[in-house]
Amino acid sequence: MNTHIRVAPGDLFGDGVFETIHLRPDGPWLLHEHLARLVRSAAILGLPEPDLSELPAFTGEDIAVPGVDPGSDVPRALRIIYTGGRVHTAVTPIPPAVLRERRDGVRVITADLGVSVRRRPPWSISSAKSLSYAENFAARRWAVRQGADDMIWFATEGYALEAPTASVVWLAGGELCTVPPAEAGILPGITAAHLLSLAPSVGLRAAERMVTLDELVAADAIWLASSLRGLAEVTELDGKPRPHSPWTPRLLTLLGFPATS
Amino acid sequence: MNTHIRVAPGDLFGDGVFETIHLRPDGPWLLHEHLARLVRSAAILGLPEPDLSELPAFTGEDIAVPGVDPGSDVPRALRIIYTGGRVHTAVTPIPPAVLRERRDGVRVITADLGVSVRRRPPWSISSAKSLSYAENFAARRWAVRQGADDMIWFATEGYALEAPTASVVWLAGGELCTVPPAEAGILPGITAAHLLSLAPSVGLRAAERMVTLDELVAADAIWLASSLRGLAEVTELDGKPRPHSPWTPRLLTLLGFPATS
């Protein structure tokens, strides 16, 4: 595990795939699911299948952030990066902003991504977690310039797709919902899928649905779901405040996150 | 100049910009124009302005490909890469396929990119030369799987945009044309712009026009224009052969490329 990686210049062109995983005391959270998605993403990009047998075991003292006491409880993330050669790994502290958004929620704006869910080109990599992340970063910076924390992308047909680095999850009439990845041509969210699989255990039904902005506004609660934030509740949508949902701490607990840190 | 670069894991997320420049005996071709575009691309991505004063002078023996005799006439390319920190440079041999496409032309297919020129989102980086190139690579791989060498992207409105790594140039009725970058929301092509600026010297008029597939099919000649290929004539479009244009060697000479190598 290194803080720096030696790469060929050709490795810098975003032509690879990655996963970001929450490091927990018992190991990387949902590791198997993330590795399976890494393999799928590589196939979508047309890269050779990654050799996962080279990965370290990710147990106990293996997982240390350089410069941080291994015994400390600094929240940490595991990055797995693959550009066609060796699989790289890196462990980094989780940025404070991520922990704050999990605790306090996010102010979100919505915007037309300018792409059609019905006209994804045959070579589209929109359902892969690729390293070509500049548009995602640019979208988040734009959201911040508008006074928001994050954004939700909509297709030209008017359906919600995803956030630049998260899935959209909402609660409506006792149903916990997310966007169907295949139909929308978006990345299959691992945190969202795991949450929906646990919904019955807290008395909720689970469903995948295409959703319009009006339907989203009318939902009981909206969250952005991702590996490190877990769930960040949408506390403001397009400038309109939304009440905190009593479900947010319950669902965070269900996902194994401390509800208050 | 190194064949490898040491980067932080965060540098691998395509959140940077680059230029590819043809190295000629008298130095990098159109260097000033490429550096100006690097600065514009960085601004579009929201990166700090790159410090170009750190760049080497790019004269004479500075420019060598590791493992290649500096006195040899191996065609070489200069890559300039910027991810927000130091500006990296690398010199590499020009791949044989690039030289072959300049000499023999390219078989091209056309395809709907699934994006609207009228609905580019406000954070779009489509007019920057960003490192997030996975979609470009995926598109070219898809073209090859269809039995072609390259492709031309069209907007949902039916206008030609660009090729994954080149501008589209065509000749129609004594007018040498390319797509207007600002109107189409595409990368401003340096080779195409330079060629159009030279058009009057060979008795052609120059114009920027939005163009449909029917208009492109009816053109006297079509080329893909880029720094290393210079001009690669489209010798087959969507499976239909096109006659070689007598303008191809003339325009390559005008651009300072050896017409036959």
XYZ file of C-alpha atoms in Angstrom:
522
model
C 0.000 0.000 0.000
C 1.588 3.240 -1.161
C 0.568 6.846 -1.279
C 2.109 7.142 -4.740
C 1.880 4.984 -7.841
C 4.362 4.731 -10.733
C 2.454 4.711 -13.991
C 3.113 4.990 -17.706
C 1.808 8.242 -19.223
C -0.825 6.149 -21.030
C -2.313 5.175 -17.640
C -3.356 8.795 -17.070
C -6.051 8.848 -19.765
C -8.868 7.621 -17.552
C -8.999 4.323 -19.462
C -9.434 2.179 -16.379
C -11.868 1.327 -13.607
C -11.965 1.688 -9.845
C -13.840 0.997 -6.638
C -14.001 2.950 -3.395
C -14.731 0.837 -0.316
C -15.459 1.701 3.324
C -12.854 0.148 5.641
C -14.453 -1.258 8.761
C -12.934 -2.972 11.789
C -13.942 -6.349 10.319
C -12.503 -5.523 6.863
C -13.572 -3.762 3.663
C -17.366 -3.361 3.584
C -19.101 -5.342 0.799
C -15.700 -6.230 -0.679
C -17.029 -9.134 -2.752
C -19.682 -6.948 -4.409
C -17.147 -4.196 -5.163
C -14.665 -6.643 -6.704
C -17.444 -8.166 -8.836
C -18.368 -4.678 -10.091
C -14.693 -3.919 -10.833
C -14.596 -7.005 -13.077
C -17.849 -5.983 -14.818
C -16.602 -2.416 -15.340
C -13.347 -3.689 -16.857
C -15.332 -5.850 -19.293
C -17.506 -2.888 -20.331
C -14.355 -0.866 -21.127
C -12.918 -3.805 -23.040
C -9.964 -4.245 -20.663
C -8.490 -7.677 -19.902
C -10.001 -9.329 -16.809
C -8.140 -8.068 -13.710
C -6.118 -10.600 -11.726
C -7.644 -10.264 -8.248
C -5.463 -13.051 -6.818
C -2.672 -10.460 -6.460
C -4.669 -8.378 -3.987
C -3.553 -8.350 -0.349
C -5.801 -10.078 2.171
C -7.089 -6.758 3.603
C -7.095 -8.027 7.171
C -5.960 -6.383 10.370
C -2.625 -4.595 10.265
C -2.386 -4.817 6.451
C -4.654 -1.858 6.228
C -2.883 1.249 7.411
C -2.901 4.835 6.220
C 0.701 6.064 5.897
C 1.340 8.565 8.689
C -1.672 7.469 10.718
C -1.408 5.266 13.837
C -2.902 1.876 12.805
C -4.621 1.672 16.194
C -6.404 4.990 15.720
C -10.046 5.162 14.711
C -9.544 7.532 11.774
C -12.216 6.522 9.221
C -10.485 5.053 6.182
C -11.305 4.220 2.579
C -9.793 1.562 0.323
C -9.335 2.465 -3.342
C -8.854 -0.314 -5.898
C -7.631 0.965 -9.272
C -7.171 -1.037 -12.465
C -5.924 0.242 -15.830
C -5.237 -3.052 -17.562
C -2.010 -4.071 -15.800
C -1.473 -4.655 -12.091
C -4.357 -3.928 -9.721
C -3.351 -0.960 -7.527
C -4.647 -0.391 -4.002
C -4.419 2.674 -1.788
C -5.800 3.442 1.663
C -6.694 7.050 2.479
C -8.462 8.814 5.332
C -12.115 9.582 4.589
C -12.419 13.352 3.936
C -14.204 15.241 6.771
C -16.767 16.589 4.264
C -17.959 13.027 3.601
C -18.515 12.382 7.334
C -20.254 15.740 7.689
C -22.629 14.970 4.796
C -23.494 11.582 6.329
C -24.275 13.344 9.644
C -25.956 16.561 8.423
C -27.238 15.737 4.953
C -26.735 17.541 1.631
C -28.227 20.479 -0.243
C -28.871 19.210 -3.773
C -29.751 20.820 -7.092
C -31.174 18.955 -10.065
C -30.021 19.405 -13.662
C -30.482 17.999 -17.151
C -27.435 15.917 -18.066
C -28.278 16.418 -21.767
C -28.264 12.689 -22.495
C -31.140 10.436 -23.440
C -31.698 7.106 -21.655
C -33.164 5.769 -24.929
C -30.181 6.778 -27.074
C -27.135 5.584 -25.154
C -24.574 4.723 -27.838
C -23.572 1.032 -28.152
C -20.062 1.770 -26.854
C -21.351 3.680 -23.819
C -19.418 3.152 -20.597
C -22.059 4.914 -18.477
C -22.768 1.749 -16.477
C -19.055 1.213 -15.624
C -17.183 2.878 -12.751
C -14.458 4.278 -15.003
C -11.506 6.447 -14.061
C -12.754 9.065 -16.552
C -14.222 11.140 -13.760
C -13.547 14.708 -14.950
C -17.207 15.341 -15.893
C -18.290 14.079 -12.443
C -15.835 16.409 -10.694
C -16.814 19.326 -12.967
C -20.502 18.743 -12.177
C -19.853 18.744 -8.411
C -17.750 21.938 -8.673
C -20.588 23.558 -10.633
C -23.091 22.511 -7.946
C -20.869 24.081 -5.275
C -20.682 27.328 -7.304
C -24.527 27.330 -7.270
C -24.443 27.194 -3.460
C -25.289 23.481 -3.195
C -23.321 20.454 -1.968
C -24.189 18.034 -4.752
C -26.526 17.423 -7.650
C -28.872 14.864 -9.184
C -28.633 14.334 -12.955
C -31.783 13.952 -15.063
C -32.089 12.438 -18.540
C -33.527 14.543 -21.377
C -36.714 12.421 -20.987
C -37.164 13.850 -17.480
C -36.156 10.850 -15.348
C -33.665 11.017 -12.469
C -30.449 9.114 -13.196
C -27.857 9.378 -10.429
C -25.614 11.847 -8.616
C -22.030 12.349 -9.871
C -20.661 10.018 -7.169
C -23.774 8.426 -5.632
C -27.040 6.609 -6.309
C -30.423 8.194 -5.600
C -32.633 6.446 -3.023
C -36.057 7.638 -1.875
C -38.898 6.555 0.405
C -42.501 6.862 -0.800
C -45.541 5.202 0.771
C -43.567 2.592 2.681
C -41.505 1.723 -0.400
C -37.736 2.226 -0.460
C -36.770 2.891 -4.052
C -33.794 3.410 -6.330
C -33.380 3.921 -10.091
C -33.122 0.685 -12.160
C -29.492 0.748 -13.359
C -29.920 -1.231 -16.592
C -32.972 0.742 -17.762
C -31.353 4.088 -16.917
C -27.891 3.150 -18.211
C -26.237 4.138 -14.922
C -23.746 2.568 -12.544
C -25.353 -0.164 -10.374
C -25.015 1.286 -6.864
C -23.713 -1.280 -4.386
C -24.757 0.611 -1.248
C -28.247 1.264 -2.671
C -28.725 -2.384 -3.726
C -27.552 -3.604 -0.303
C -29.896 -1.186 1.465
C -32.863 -2.308 -0.632
C -32.056 -5.947 0.163
C -32.361 -5.089 3.871
C -35.600 -3.077 3.520
C -37.986 -5.908 4.544
C -36.118 -6.293 7.868
C -37.334 -2.805 8.882
C -40.838 -3.212 7.464
C -40.293 -1.453 4.128
C -40.882 -2.779 0.614
C -38.077 -2.387 -1.968
C -38.514 -1.312 -5.593
C -36.574 -0.042 -8.588
C -38.440 2.703 -10.442
C -37.827 5.424 -13.003
C -38.761 8.638 -11.209
C -39.598 12.170 -12.335
C -38.636 15.336 -10.462
C -42.252 15.861 -9.319
C -42.386 12.343 -7.876
C -39.038 12.835 -6.168
C -40.154 16.141 -4.613
C -43.269 14.380 -3.267
C -41.233 11.544 -1.662
C -41.136 11.203 2.152
C -37.329 11.311 2.078
C -34.478 11.322 -0.468
C -30.891 10.150 0.077
C -27.663 9.970 -1.892
C -26.221 6.488 -1.336
C -22.517 5.708 -1.708
C -19.868 3.581 -0.065
C -18.270 6.227 2.149
C -21.188 8.505 2.891
C -23.486 5.528 3.308
C -26.612 7.681 3.141
C -26.570 11.484 2.914
C -30.099 12.794 3.357
C -31.222 15.466 0.878
C -32.123 18.313 3.257
C -32.667 20.873 0.501
C -33.715 20.224 -3.114
C -33.395 23.033 -5.667
C -33.369 25.591 -2.840
C -36.411 24.202 -0.962
C -35.696 22.812 2.526
C -36.935 19.292 3.320
C -37.648 18.027 6.852
C -35.209 15.516 8.370
C -36.594 11.998 8.086
C -36.716 9.734 11.166
C -35.624 6.984 8.770
C -32.150 8.438 8.226
C -30.595 7.258 11.541
C -32.516 3.962 11.308
C -31.255 3.178 7.808
C -27.685 4.262 8.642
C -27.735 1.869 11.594
C -29.116 -0.839 9.304
C -26.110 -0.257 6.989
C -23.748 -0.562 9.959
C -22.757 3.123 10.102
C -22.604 4.928 13.418
C -25.682 7.147 13.141
C -24.036 10.195 14.674
C -20.465 10.300 13.368
C 11.622 13.311 -19.929
C 10.666 9.945 -18.426
C 8.766 6.935 -19.586
C 7.126 6.681 -16.161
C 5.477 9.217 -13.912
C 4.969 9.054 -10.136
C 1.480 10.186 -9.301
C -0.880 10.255 -6.357
C -3.856 7.861 -6.729
C -6.075 10.943 -7.117
C -4.233 11.840 -10.343
C -5.630 8.715 -11.995
C -9.228 9.938 -12.114
C -8.977 11.672 -15.474
C -9.358 15.073 -13.771
C -6.711 16.773 -15.884
C -5.938 17.950 -19.389
C -3.411 17.100 -22.075
C -2.041 17.904 -25.497
C -0.426 15.648 -28.108
C 2.020 17.422 -30.414
C 3.897 16.321 -33.538
C 7.653 16.611 -33.021
C 9.395 17.996 -36.078
C 13.070 18.643 -36.798
C 12.483 22.346 -36.025
C 10.636 21.611 -32.781
C 7.086 20.742 -31.629
C 4.566 21.653 -34.347
C 2.125 24.454 -33.411
C 3.455 24.398 -29.836
C 2.084 27.844 -28.939
C -1.435 26.904 -30.070
C -1.324 23.614 -28.125
C -0.115 25.312 -24.932
C -2.857 27.946 -25.263
C -5.460 25.180 -25.576
C -3.975 23.366 -22.541
C -4.532 26.539 -20.499
C -8.121 26.913 -21.812
C -8.884 23.237 -21.091
C -7.566 23.576 -17.517
C -9.830 26.610 -16.971
C -12.879 24.684 -18.265
C -12.173 21.885 -15.756
C -11.713 24.438 -12.973
C -8.044 23.552 -12.409
C -5.473 26.175 -11.368
C -3.640 27.763 -14.322
C -0.678 25.536 -15.280
C 2.815 26.960 -14.809
C 4.263 26.619 -18.313
C 7.533 28.322 -17.310
C 8.666 24.942 -15.903
C 8.548 23.285 -19.317
C 11.845 22.379 -21.004
C 12.820 24.383 -24.088
C 11.997 21.480 -26.464
C 14.969 22.137 -28.711
C 17.430 19.753 -30.328
C 18.778 16.985 -28.104
C 16.281 17.667 -25.297
C 13.769 15.683 -27.240
C 14.669 12.030 -27.216
C 12.638 8.858 -26.926
C 14.204 6.573 -24.297
C 15.747 3.609 -26.110
C 15.724 5.342 -29.489
C 18.867 6.843 -31.091
C 18.352 10.667 -30.972
C 19.823 10.908 -34.467
C 17.273 8.469 -35.919
C 14.283 9.682 -37.882
C 11.691 7.723 -35.869
C 8.556 9.909 -35.919
C 7.921 11.182 -32.406
C 5.107 12.739 -30.405
C 5.274 15.047 -27.409
C 2.630 14.579 -24.709
C 1.979 17.386 -22.236
C -0.109 16.285 -19.236
C -1.480 18.475 -16.445
C -3.531 17.323 -13.444
C -3.287 20.446 -11.305
C 0.296 20.110 -10.034
C 3.479 19.966 -12.057
C 3.170 19.858 -15.859
C 4.411 16.427 -17.064
C 5.965 15.813 -20.473
C 6.706 12.564 -22.270
C 8.084 11.787 -25.712
C 6.953 8.606 -27.446
C 7.326 7.090 -30.904
C 4.303 7.694 -33.142
C 2.432 4.369 -33.464
C 2.749 2.768 -36.927
C -1.064 2.714 -37.275
C -1.099 6.528 -37.152
C 1.430 6.774 -39.977
C -0.471 4.144 -41.978
C -3.757 6.051 -41.596
C -2.083 9.270 -42.789
C -0.750 7.413 -45.836
C -3.702 5.140 -46.700
C -6.739 6.814 -45.162
C -9.384 5.450 -42.790
C -12.596 3.458 -43.004
C -15.120 5.360 -40.882
C -18.557 4.624 -39.503
C -20.976 7.246 -38.238
C -23.012 6.971 -35.029
C -25.348 8.937 -32.801
C -23.446 10.033 -29.676
C -26.765 10.373 -27.843
C -26.091 13.953 -26.781
C -27.824 17.119 -27.877
C -25.793 20.151 -29.006
C -28.594 22.353 -27.650
C -28.652 20.756 -24.199
C -25.009 20.599 -23.150
C -25.074 20.973 -19.356
C -23.502 24.146 -17.896
C -20.629 22.139 -16.351
C -19.873 20.326 -19.614
C -16.203 19.724 -20.340
C -16.873 18.608 -23.920
C -14.836 21.525 -25.336
C -11.768 20.697 -23.177
C -9.092 18.118 -24.012
C -9.484 16.252 -20.743
C -7.717 13.107 -19.562
C -11.127 11.438 -19.157
C -10.694 9.579 -22.404
C -12.277 6.182 -21.629
C -15.404 6.924 -23.703
C -13.188 7.958 -26.651
C -11.178 4.727 -26.401
C -14.362 2.651 -25.997
C -15.870 4.295 -29.101
C -12.784 3.532 -31.196
C -12.708 -0.093 -29.953
C -16.381 -0.400 -30.891
C -15.643 0.987 -34.375
C -12.883 -1.585 -34.826
C -15.277 -4.371 -33.766
C -17.610 -3.140 -36.565
C -14.754 -3.589 -39.059
C -13.891 0.126 -39.323
C -10.811 2.135 -38.298
C -12.561 5.080 -36.684
C -15.896 6.817 -36.315
C -17.598 10.204 -36.579
C -19.998 11.153 -33.800
C -23.314 12.838 -34.557
C -25.519 14.865 -32.195
C -29.119 13.770 -31.594
C -30.111 16.729 -33.856
C -28.320 15.024 -36.767
C -25.201 17.207 -37.051
C -21.666 15.834 -37.259
C -19.611 16.649 -34.172
C -16.108 15.171 -34.203
C -14.219 11.884 -34.182
C -13.088 10.423 -30.818
C -9.545 11.785 -31.338
C -9.834 14.048 -34.388
C -11.729 16.906 -36.035
C -13.811 16.411 -39.168
C -12.750 18.404 -42.256
C -14.405 18.233 -45.687
C -14.163 19.852 -49.105
C -17.342 20.897 -50.915
C -17.527 23.222 -53.933
C -14.102 24.757 -53.423
C -14.786 25.339 -49.726
C -12.660 23.638 -47.066
C -14.876 23.219 -44.002
C -14.857 22.098 -40.401
C -17.472 22.023 -37.613
C -17.764 25.266 -35.564
C -16.406 24.163 -32.154
C -18.342 26.641 -29.980
C -21.717 25.961 -31.635
C -21.196 22.179 -31.540
C -19.696 22.128 -28.036
C -16.630 20.197 -29.240
C -12.878 20.510 -28.842
C -11.423 23.272 -31.063
C -9.142 21.311 -33.421
C -5.733 22.928 -33.798
C -4.737 21.030 -36.960
C -8.117 21.767 -38.588
C -7.978 25.479 -37.696
C -4.405 25.748 -38.986
C -5.358 24.009 -42.235
C -8.325 26.330 -42.775
C -6.084 29.359 -42.203
C -3.882 28.118 -45.068
C -6.772 27.328 -47.451
C -6.575 30.615 -49.456
C -2.926 29.899 -50.310
C -4.076 26.898 -52.369
C -7.104 28.603 -53.883
C -9.754 27.262 -51.463
C -12.199 29.175 -49.312
C -12.462 28.270 -45.609
C -15.691 27.925 -43.611
C -17.077 26.553 -40.350
C -20.450 24.875 -40.849
C -22.788 22.490 -39.052
C -23.121 19.531 -41.410
C -25.575 16.642 -41.739
C -24.668 13.115 -42.798
C -26.247 13.640 -46.265
C -24.155 16.772 -46.823
C -21.011 14.976 -45.662
C -21.666 12.020 -47.997
C -22.032 14.490 -50.896
C -18.702 16.256 -50.120
C -15.789 15.984 -52.579
C -13.543 14.666 -49.801
C -13.625 14.086 -46.029
C -10.652 13.918 -43.653
C -10.033 13.325 -39.947
C -7.617 16.034 -38.804
C -5.359 15.634 -35.769
C -1.837 16.504 -34.669
C -0.134 13.201 -35.415
C -2.140 11.899 -38.361
C -2.286 15.375 -39.863
C -5.029 14.402 -42.297
C -6.376 10.872 -42.675
C -8.663 10.727 -45.699
C -12.003 8.950 -45.221
C -11.777 6.248 -47.890
C -14.932 4.428 -46.778
C -17.957 5.890 -44.994
C -20.507 3.517 -43.432
C -19.267 0.726 -45.683
C -19.346 2.734 -48.940
C -15.939 3.302 -50.623
C -14.999 6.893 -51.523
C -12.472 7.791 -54.250
C -9.082 9.124 -53.156
C -8.987 12.918 -53.465
C -6.108 14.616 -55.307
C -6.278 17.188 -52.500
C -5.007 14.764 -49.853
C -1.271 14.885 -50.803
C -1.538 18.638 -51.543
C -3.038 19.446 -48.148
C -0.610 17.159 -46.285
C 2.263 18.992 -47.984
C 0.641 22.300 -47.048
C 0.647 21.116 -43.404
C 4.336 20.205 -43.669
C 3.833 16.434 -43.590
C 5.751 14.208 -45.996
C 2.929 13.187 -48.350
C 4.037 9.592 -48.666
C 5.249 8.494 -45.229
